[in-house]
Short mmCIF file of C-alpha atoms and ligand atoms in Angstrom, two decimals:
data_model
loop_
_atom_site.label_atom_id
_atom_site.label_comp_id
_atom_site.label_asym_id
_atom_site.label_seq_id
_atom_site.Cartn_x
_atom_site.Cartn_y
_atom_site.Cartn_z
CA MET A 1 131.50 7.26 122.76
CA ALA A 2 130.95 7.36 119.02
CA LYS A 3 129.44 4.94 116.54
CA ILE A 4 131.60 4.24 113.50
CA LEU A 5 129.79 2.66 110.56
CA CYS A 6 132.26 1.10 108.18
CA VAL A 7 131.31 -0.26 104.74
CA LEU A 8 133.85 -2.63 103.20
CA TYR A 9 133.81 -5.10 100.34
CA PRO A 10 132.84 -8.72 101.11
CA ASP A 11 135.43 -11.31 102.13
CA PRO A 12 136.89 -13.65 99.48
CA VAL A 13 134.45 -16.40 98.47
CA THR A 14 137.01 -18.89 99.79
CA GLY A 15 137.03 -17.18 103.18
CA TYR A 16 139.45 -14.81 104.90
CA PRO A 17 142.97 -15.88 103.87
CA PRO A 18 144.87 -17.90 106.49
CA VAL A 19 148.14 -17.30 104.63
CA TYR A 20 149.40 -14.87 101.98
CA ALA A 21 151.32 -15.23 98.73
CA ARG A 22 154.23 -13.21 100.15
CA ASP A 23 155.57 -12.77 103.66
CA SER A 24 156.04 -9.01 103.78
CA LEU A 25 155.67 -5.69 102.01
CA PRO A 26 158.60 -3.55 100.95
CA VAL A 27 159.20 -0.47 103.05
CA ILE A 28 158.33 2.72 101.17
CA ASP A 29 159.95 5.93 102.44
CA GLY A 30 157.42 8.48 101.24
CA TYR A 31 155.41 9.69 98.28
CA PRO A 32 156.96 11.16 95.11
CA ASP A 33 155.97 14.75 95.91
CA GLY A 34 157.48 14.61 99.40
CA GLN A 35 154.20 13.99 101.23
CA THR A 36 154.81 11.71 104.21
CA LEU A 37 153.21 8.30 104.59
CA PRO A 38 150.38 7.96 107.15
CA THR A 39 151.51 8.56 110.72
CA PRO A 40 149.07 6.90 113.16
CA SER A 41 150.36 6.48 116.71
CA ALA A 42 150.20 2.68 116.23
CA ILE A 43 148.67 0.02 113.97
CA ASP A 44 146.99 -3.23 115.01
CA PHE A 45 147.64 -5.14 111.79
CA THR A 46 150.53 -6.64 109.91
CA PRO A 47 151.15 -4.83 106.60
CA GLY A 48 150.31 -7.27 103.81
CA GLU A 49 147.10 -8.55 105.42
CA LEU A 50 143.74 -8.26 103.66
CA LEU A 51 142.36 -5.22 105.48
CA GLY A 52 139.86 -3.75 103.02
CA CYS A 53 137.23 -6.51 103.33
CA VAL A 54 134.66 -7.02 106.09
CA SER A 55 136.80 -9.38 108.20
CA GLY A 56 139.87 -7.16 107.76
CA GLU A 57 137.98 -4.24 109.38
CA LEU A 58 140.81 -1.93 108.30
CA GLY A 59 142.59 -3.17 111.41
CA LEU A 60 140.52 -0.72 113.46
CA ARG A 61 138.48 -2.75 115.94
CA ARG A 62 140.97 -3.05 118.80
CA TYR A 63 141.88 0.64 118.69
CA LEU A 64 138.28 1.89 118.46
CA GLU A 65 136.88 -0.42 121.12
CA ALA A 66 139.74 0.41 123.50
CA GLN A 67 138.58 4.03 123.22
CA GLY A 68 135.01 2.98 124.08
CA HIS A 69 133.65 3.46 120.56
CA GLU A 70 131.29 1.15 118.70
CA LEU A 71 132.41 -0.23 115.33
CA VAL A 72 129.85 -1.66 112.91
CA VAL A 73 131.29 -3.22 109.74
CA THR A 74 129.12 -4.35 106.85
CA SER A 75 129.21 -4.86 103.09
CA ASP A 76 125.41 -4.56 102.83
CA LYS A 77 125.18 -1.02 101.51
CA ASP A 78 122.42 -0.60 98.91
CA GLY A 79 118.69 -0.16 99.27
CA PRO A 80 116.41 0.89 102.13
CA ASP A 81 116.64 -2.48 103.89
CA SER A 82 120.45 -2.60 103.85
CA VAL A 83 122.43 -2.77 107.08
CA PHE A 84 124.00 0.53 106.07
CA GLU A 85 120.63 2.35 105.92
CA LYS A 86 119.52 0.78 109.20
CA GLU A 87 122.71 1.70 111.07
CA LEU A 88 123.13 5.16 109.55
CA PRO A 89 120.66 7.25 111.64
CA ASP A 90 122.81 7.23 114.81
CA ALA A 91 126.27 6.96 113.20
CA ASP A 92 128.86 9.61 114.09
CA VAL A 93 131.39 8.49 111.48
CA VAL A 94 130.93 6.69 108.15
CA ILE A 95 133.91 4.99 106.53
CA SER A 96 133.56 3.85 102.93
CA GLN A 97 135.68 3.08 99.91
CA PRO A 98 135.46 3.86 96.19
CA PHE A 99 135.82 0.14 95.40
CA TRP A 100 132.58 -0.67 97.21
CA PRO A 101 131.03 2.73 97.70
CA ALA A 102 128.34 3.39 100.28
CA TYR A 103 126.67 6.24 98.43
CA LEU A 104 126.15 9.08 100.89
CA SER A 105 123.43 10.90 98.98
CA ALA A 106 121.68 14.04 100.23
CA GLU A 107 118.73 11.87 101.31
CA ARG A 108 120.95 9.59 103.35
CA ILE A 109 122.81 12.53 104.90
CA ALA A 110 119.43 13.98 105.93
CA LYS A 111 118.74 10.69 107.75
CA ALA A 112 122.02 10.90 109.71
CA PRO A 113 121.74 13.90 112.05
CA LYS A 114 124.71 12.78 114.20
CA LEU A 115 127.09 12.28 111.28
CA LYS A 116 130.23 14.40 111.69
CA LEU A 117 132.85 12.64 109.56
CA ALA A 118 132.66 10.82 106.21
CA LEU A 119 135.99 9.13 105.73
CA THR A 120 137.11 7.55 102.48
CA ALA A 121 139.55 4.69 103.09
CA GLY A 122 141.19 5.34 99.73
CA ILE A 123 141.02 8.25 97.30
CA GLY A 124 137.97 9.73 95.57
CA SER A 125 135.04 10.97 97.64
CA ASP A 126 132.56 11.44 94.83
CA HIS A 127 130.34 8.77 96.39
CA VAL A 128 129.59 11.49 98.97
CA ASP A 129 127.24 14.32 97.98
CA LEU A 130 129.72 17.05 98.90
CA ASP A 131 127.16 19.82 98.60
CA ALA A 132 124.94 18.07 101.16
CA ALA A 133 127.97 17.38 103.37
CA ILE A 134 128.91 21.07 103.27
CA LYS A 135 125.39 22.13 104.23
CA ALA A 136 125.26 19.56 107.06
CA GLY A 137 128.67 20.62 108.44
CA ILE A 138 130.13 17.14 107.89
CA THR A 139 133.89 16.78 107.51
CA VAL A 140 134.90 14.69 104.48
CA ALA A 141 138.42 13.29 104.39
CA GLU A 142 140.35 10.76 102.30
CA VAL A 143 143.82 9.24 102.40
CA THR A 144 145.46 11.29 99.69
CA TYR A 145 148.26 9.53 97.75
CA CYS A 146 147.73 6.16 99.51
CA ASN A 147 147.03 4.29 96.27
CA SER A 148 148.09 6.67 93.49
CA ILE A 149 151.09 4.56 92.49
CA SER A 150 148.96 1.40 92.73
CA VAL A 151 146.53 2.87 90.20
CA ALA A 152 149.33 4.08 87.93
CA GLU A 153 150.82 0.57 87.80
CA HIS A 154 147.39 -0.87 86.98
CA ALA A 155 146.93 1.61 84.13
CA VAL A 156 150.32 0.70 82.65
CA MET A 157 149.43 -2.99 82.97
CA GLN A 158 146.12 -2.47 81.17
CA ILE A 159 147.75 -0.46 78.37
CA LEU A 160 150.15 -3.37 77.80
CA ALA A 161 147.38 -5.96 78.16
CA LEU A 162 145.36 -4.29 75.40
CA VAL A 163 148.13 -3.50 72.96
CA ARG A 164 149.81 -6.92 73.35
CA ASN A 165 146.42 -8.75 73.26
CA TYR A 166 147.41 -10.46 76.50
CA LEU A 167 144.08 -11.71 77.87
CA PRO A 168 142.87 -13.47 74.68
CA SER A 169 146.31 -15.11 74.33
CA HIS A 170 146.15 -16.28 77.94
CA GLN A 171 142.67 -17.68 77.33
CA TRP A 172 144.04 -19.93 74.54
CA VAL A 173 146.43 -21.44 77.08
CA VAL A 174 143.66 -21.99 79.62
CA ASP A 175 141.51 -23.60 76.91
CA GLY A 176 144.27 -26.08 76.02
CA GLY A 177 145.27 -24.40 72.76
CA TRP A 178 148.50 -23.18 71.22
CA ASN A 179 146.91 -20.73 68.81
CA ILE A 180 149.74 -18.43 67.83
CA ALA A 181 148.01 -16.73 64.90
CA ASP A 182 144.77 -16.25 66.83
CA SER A 183 146.75 -14.70 69.65
CA VAL A 184 148.84 -12.31 67.57
CA GLU A 185 146.35 -11.13 64.98
CA ARG A 186 145.61 -8.16 67.27
CA ALA A 187 149.01 -7.90 69.04
CA TYR A 188 151.33 -4.89 68.64
CA ASP A 189 154.40 -3.43 70.33
CA LEU A 190 153.91 -0.41 72.54
CA GLU A 191 157.20 1.05 71.32
CA GLY A 192 156.72 3.97 68.98
CA LEU A 193 153.04 4.53 69.70
CA ASP A 194 151.64 7.90 70.76
CA VAL A 195 150.23 7.75 74.27
CA GLY A 196 148.09 10.59 75.64
CA ILE A 197 147.41 11.12 79.32
CA ILE A 198 144.39 13.15 80.36
CA ALA A 199 145.22 14.88 83.65
CA ALA A 200 148.82 14.83 84.83
CA GLY A 201 148.12 14.85 88.56
CA ARG A 202 149.52 12.34 91.04
CA ILE A 203 148.44 9.28 89.07
CA GLY A 204 148.85 10.74 85.58
CA GLN A 205 152.41 11.88 86.26
CA ALA A 206 153.30 8.49 87.74
CA VAL A 207 152.02 6.84 84.55
CA LEU A 208 154.03 9.24 82.37
CA ARG A 209 157.19 8.38 84.32
CA ARG A 210 156.55 4.64 84.05
CA LEU A 211 155.84 4.79 80.32
CA LYS A 212 158.89 6.82 79.34
CA PRO A 213 161.27 3.79 79.22
CA PHE A 214 158.98 2.10 76.68
CA ASP A 215 160.15 4.59 74.03
CA VAL A 216 156.66 5.82 73.30
CA ARG A 217 155.77 9.37 72.30
CA LEU A 218 154.11 10.94 75.33
CA HIS A 219 151.36 13.56 75.14
CA TYR A 220 149.19 15.07 77.84
CA PHE A 221 146.39 17.47 78.57
CA ASP A 222 145.73 18.97 81.98
CA THR A 223 143.96 22.15 83.00
CA ARG A 224 147.29 23.16 84.54
CA ARG A 225 150.48 22.77 82.48
CA LEU A 226 153.42 20.96 84.09
CA PRO A 227 156.69 22.86 84.67
CA ALA A 228 158.83 23.16 81.52
CA GLU A 229 161.63 21.08 83.08
CA VAL A 230 159.23 18.16 83.67
CA GLU A 231 157.93 18.38 80.10
CA GLU A 232 161.51 18.34 78.86
CA GLU A 233 162.64 15.51 81.14
CA LEU A 234 159.80 13.25 80.01
CA GLY A 235 159.69 14.48 76.40
CA LEU A 236 156.04 15.52 76.69
CA THR A 237 153.88 17.15 74.06
CA TYR A 238 151.26 19.38 75.70
CA HIS A 239 147.82 19.75 74.14
CA PRO A 240 145.57 22.71 74.96
CA ASP A 241 142.44 20.55 75.06
CA VAL A 242 141.21 16.97 75.03
CA GLN A 243 140.06 17.25 71.41
CA SER A 244 143.56 18.05 70.21
CA LEU A 245 145.09 15.28 72.33
CA VAL A 246 142.81 12.45 71.22
CA ARG A 247 143.42 13.16 67.52
CA ALA A 248 147.18 12.89 68.01
CA VAL A 249 147.49 9.60 69.88
CA ASP A 250 146.93 5.84 69.65
CA ILE A 251 146.22 5.31 73.35
CA VAL A 252 144.27 7.57 75.68
CA ASP A 253 144.76 7.03 79.39
CA ILE A 254 142.34 8.95 81.62
CA HIS A 255 143.22 10.24 85.11
CA ALA A 256 140.95 13.28 85.47
CA PRO A 257 138.44 13.67 88.29
CA LEU A 258 134.75 13.29 87.54
CA HIS A 259 133.07 16.68 87.53
CA PRO A 260 130.69 18.49 85.16
CA LYS A 261 133.49 19.22 82.65
CA THR A 262 134.53 15.57 82.41
CA TYR A 263 131.11 13.94 82.81
CA HIS A 264 130.34 12.00 79.58
CA LEU A 265 133.37 13.62 77.90
CA PHE A 266 134.09 10.49 75.86
CA ASP A 267 130.93 10.35 73.76
CA ALA A 268 130.53 9.12 70.17
CA ASN A 269 131.63 12.50 68.77
CA LEU A 270 134.94 12.56 70.61
CA ILE A 271 135.60 8.84 70.09
CA ASN A 272 134.94 9.15 66.36
CA SER A 273 137.52 11.95 66.12
CA MET A 274 140.22 9.54 67.36
CA ARG A 275 142.49 7.49 65.11
CA ARG A 276 140.77 4.27 64.03
CA GLY A 277 141.98 1.45 66.25
CA SER A 278 142.75 3.63 69.28
CA TYR A 279 142.72 2.24 72.80
CA ILE A 280 141.20 3.84 75.91
CA VAL A 281 142.26 2.99 79.45
CA ASN A 282 140.17 4.60 82.18
CA THR A 283 140.91 4.05 85.85
CA ALA A 284 139.46 7.46 86.79
CA ARG A 285 135.67 7.25 86.79
CA ALA A 286 133.35 5.35 84.43
CA GLU A 287 130.98 8.26 83.89
CA ILE A 288 133.73 10.20 82.10
CA THR A 289 132.65 8.02 79.18
CA VAL A 290 129.24 7.32 77.65
CA GLN A 291 128.88 3.62 78.34
CA GLU A 292 126.96 2.62 75.21
CA ASP A 293 129.20 4.74 72.94
CA ILE A 294 132.23 2.75 74.16
CA VAL A 295 130.45 -0.51 73.34
CA LYS A 296 129.50 0.69 69.84
CA ALA A 297 133.02 1.93 69.10
CA LEU A 298 134.50 -1.43 70.08
CA GLU A 299 131.96 -3.26 67.94
CA SER A 300 132.63 -1.05 64.91
CA GLY A 301 136.43 -1.19 65.27
CA GLN A 302 136.79 2.56 65.88
CA LEU A 303 138.28 1.52 69.22
CA ALA A 304 140.68 -1.45 69.25
CA GLY A 305 140.34 -1.93 72.99
CA TYR A 306 139.01 -0.53 76.26
CA ALA A 307 140.23 -1.28 79.76
CA GLY A 308 139.91 0.15 83.22
CA ASP A 309 138.59 -0.72 86.65
CA VAL A 310 135.83 1.82 87.16
CA TRP A 311 132.19 1.07 86.39
CA TYR A 312 128.81 2.64 86.83
CA PRO A 313 127.14 1.65 89.02
CA GLN A 314 129.38 -0.32 91.35
CA PRO A 315 129.02 -3.21 91.54
CA PRO A 316 127.67 -3.45 87.98
CA ALA A 317 124.74 -5.74 87.18
CA PRO A 318 125.60 -9.23 85.89
CA ASP A 319 124.37 -8.17 82.43
CA HIS A 320 126.31 -4.86 82.36
CA PRO A 321 127.38 -4.46 78.70
CA TRP A 322 131.01 -3.82 79.63
CA ARG A 323 131.28 -7.39 80.90
CA THR A 324 130.72 -8.80 77.42
CA MET A 325 131.77 -6.08 74.95
CA PRO A 326 134.54 -7.12 72.54
CA HIS A 327 138.22 -6.34 73.10
CA GLU A 328 137.91 -5.27 76.72
CA ALA A 329 140.42 -5.92 79.50
CA MET A 330 138.32 -4.71 82.43
CA THR A 331 138.85 -5.59 86.06
CA PRO A 332 136.62 -4.88 89.05
CA HIS A 333 137.56 -1.68 90.89
CA VAL A 334 140.79 -3.12 92.29
CA SER A 335 143.66 -0.96 91.09
CA GLY A 336 143.81 1.06 94.30
CA THR A 337 143.31 -1.79 96.74
CA THR A 338 146.33 -4.03 96.41
CA LEU A 339 147.55 -5.41 99.74
CA SER A 340 150.29 -2.77 99.50
CA ALA A 341 147.74 0.04 99.15
CA GLN A 342 145.56 -1.40 101.92
CA ALA A 343 148.37 -1.08 104.46
CA ARG A 344 148.66 2.62 103.60
CA TYR A 345 144.97 3.45 103.53
CA ALA A 346 144.26 1.51 106.72
CA ALA A 347 147.06 3.41 108.48
CA GLY A 348 145.79 6.69 107.01
CA THR A 349 142.24 5.96 108.14
CA ARG A 350 143.52 5.36 111.67
CA GLU A 351 145.56 8.57 111.55
CA ILE A 352 142.47 10.56 110.54
CA LEU A 353 140.35 8.93 113.27
CA GLU A 354 143.02 9.59 115.91
CA ASP A 355 143.11 13.26 114.93
CA PHE A 356 139.34 13.51 114.77
CA PHE A 357 138.72 11.94 118.18
CA GLY A 358 141.77 13.63 119.72
CA GLY A 359 140.55 17.06 118.63
CA HIS A 360 143.65 17.61 116.48
CA PRO A 361 143.51 19.07 112.97
CA ILE A 362 143.30 16.49 110.18
CA ARG A 363 146.16 16.92 107.71
CA ASP A 364 145.29 19.49 105.08
CA GLU A 365 146.11 17.09 102.25
CA TYR A 366 143.52 14.60 103.57
CA LEU A 367 140.70 17.15 103.80
CA ILE A 368 137.96 17.43 101.19
CA VAL A 369 135.28 19.28 103.16
CA GLU A 370 135.58 20.97 106.54
CA GLY A 371 133.76 23.74 108.34
CA GLY A 372 131.00 24.00 105.76
CA GLN A 373 133.28 24.42 102.74
CA LEU A 374 135.67 22.59 100.45
CA ALA A 375 139.03 22.43 102.19
CA GLY A 376 142.57 21.15 101.68
CA THR A 377 142.83 18.80 98.71
CA GLY A 378 139.07 19.17 98.23
CA ALA A 379 139.43 22.87 97.52
CA LYS A 380 141.87 22.04 94.71
CA SER A 381 140.33 18.89 93.22
CA TYR A 382 136.59 18.97 93.81
CA THR A 383 133.57 21.14 93.13
CA ALA A 384 130.63 20.99 95.49
CA ASP A 385 128.19 20.86 92.60
CA GLY A 386 130.43 18.46 90.71
CA SER A 387 129.86 15.76 93.27
CA ALA A 388 126.18 16.16 92.73
CA SER A 389 126.49 15.82 88.95
CA PRO A 390 124.49 13.03 87.32
CA GLY A 391 127.62 10.93 87.39
CA ALA A 392 128.45 11.41 91.03
CA GLY A 393 129.17 8.28 92.92
CA THR A 394 130.87 6.03 90.41
P1 NDP B 1 145.07 14.68 91.32
O1 NDP B 1 144.17 15.64 92.02
O2 NDP B 1 146.46 14.50 91.79
O3 NDP B 1 145.15 15.04 89.77
C1 NDP B 1 144.05 15.34 88.99
C2 NDP B 1 144.51 16.27 87.91
O4 NDP B 1 143.40 16.45 87.02
C3 NDP B 1 144.91 17.65 88.40
O5 NDP B 1 146.15 17.99 87.82
C4 NDP B 1 143.77 18.51 87.89
O6 NDP B 1 144.17 19.82 87.61
C5 NDP B 1 143.41 17.80 86.62
N1 NDP B 1 142.11 18.13 86.05
C6 NDP B 1 141.00 18.58 86.68
N2 NDP B 1 140.01 18.73 85.79
C7 NDP B 1 140.50 18.36 84.59
C8 NDP B 1 139.95 18.32 83.28
N3 NDP B 1 138.69 18.70 83.04
N4 NDP B 1 140.74 17.92 82.28
C9 NDP B 1 142.02 17.56 82.50
N5 NDP B 1 142.60 17.61 83.72
C10 NDP B 1 141.85 17.99 84.75
O7 NDP B 1 144.28 13.28 91.31
P2 NDP B 1 144.87 11.81 91.23
O8 NDP B 1 145.87 11.73 90.15
O9 NDP B 1 145.23 11.35 92.60
O10 NDP B 1 143.54 10.99 90.84
C11 NDP B 1 142.89 11.24 89.60
C12 NDP B 1 141.55 10.54 89.61
O11 NDP B 1 141.75 9.14 89.65
C13 NDP B 1 140.69 10.82 90.85
O12 NDP B 1 139.89 11.95 90.67
C14 NDP B 1 139.85 9.59 91.01
O13 NDP B 1 138.61 9.77 90.35
C15 NDP B 1 140.64 8.52 90.27
N6 NDP B 1 141.16 7.51 91.20
C16 NDP B 1 140.87 6.21 90.91
C17 NDP B 1 141.29 5.21 91.75
C18 NDP B 1 140.99 3.79 91.43
O14 NDP B 1 141.09 2.96 92.33
N7 NDP B 1 140.68 3.45 90.20
C19 NDP B 1 142.04 5.50 92.98
C20 NDP B 1 142.39 6.90 93.12
C21 NDP B 1 141.92 7.85 92.27
P3 NDP B 1 143.88 20.98 88.75
O15 NDP B 1 144.79 20.67 89.88
O16 NDP B 1 144.15 22.22 88.02
O17 NDP B 1 142.40 20.81 89.12
#
């Protein structure tokens, strides 16, 4: 019998929904690169339910308890008196999510001698100190691709929201106004603008494909260049470094992982080298930017807008400057946890648990750390020391 400690975001303030806006989810056949959707032996939820919050329990309780395991679910994750800290010492498995991360620091890992699996119900395991996990022999796994398209759609939405000045225009409606001039004094068409994507991985490529029909000029930088046929198909201009890219575009959209090379990349120097009135959308990790430099650039007009869904820390304090800076279109960390994404990451979490408890290998593409080293996707996308960078855990 194992103890599974699961940290999920709190339920809606209005309570767990008795009914949903739509009756079903569309059936998706697979992921764009051919990777198959999660394949658990069964699921105990209806796709479309709210699974990522405490009462949703990722749809795991019936399955885990039928196997004789103990499931503890909480949203109380921070500080020494939190439920998470109290339950951690005898946990065999910790499940957490980037949206509401239970930071598995080296100190916490040292307090969890039984811990064998740290499972991210989503993508992005930088809330886990990977170096400490490697040393402790803990397997780290995440549900690769489960919400990549969800994030890409969110990024496209936020690009449009900024350029079209959507949120301030909407606010005039809510406030009873009909202020056309106030609404459009900062509104532009996306058509014809130069858009630069930093990192053309799963999410970045999905954004490039979704932006192409807007007749924008697409640019990108990635440490690895895309095949020539993809560049040609999408009409991409490749830049050899971030500095070259940001000077050539009106909108920068960030999809790179957080590691020492990207930590605080967008500082005042880089931002000031951009075209005046540029926009930044960042759904990757907040610490890729210098928080106060973003605020100053928005105040001075160097940046025309900033949007994203990633913050540091999470949740941010009520007086976090990004809540009140001008020309922002921020959301909480929600892009990867639509009801559609939840069905996939809940199924993927169950698949990983079934393999783990059944003694079967976890899919290579889900693995970040295994057997005391980076493994699978982790060996391609993570650095052990990167996770321990000052920005780890956004
Ligand atoms: P992928 O691993 O598919 O792609 C990341 C790409 O970034 C790879 O092509 C990688 O190249 C490239 N890269 C690595 N370092 C750099 C660098 N310094 N500069 C430019 N490119 C670089 O990841 P995803 O597209 O799935 O996710 C991207 C990021 O988005 C994640 O790391 C995560 O932080 C964030 N994310 C956010 C979510 C949210 O809810 N907001 C949800 C999911 C992810 P190479 O392969 O050569 O290393």
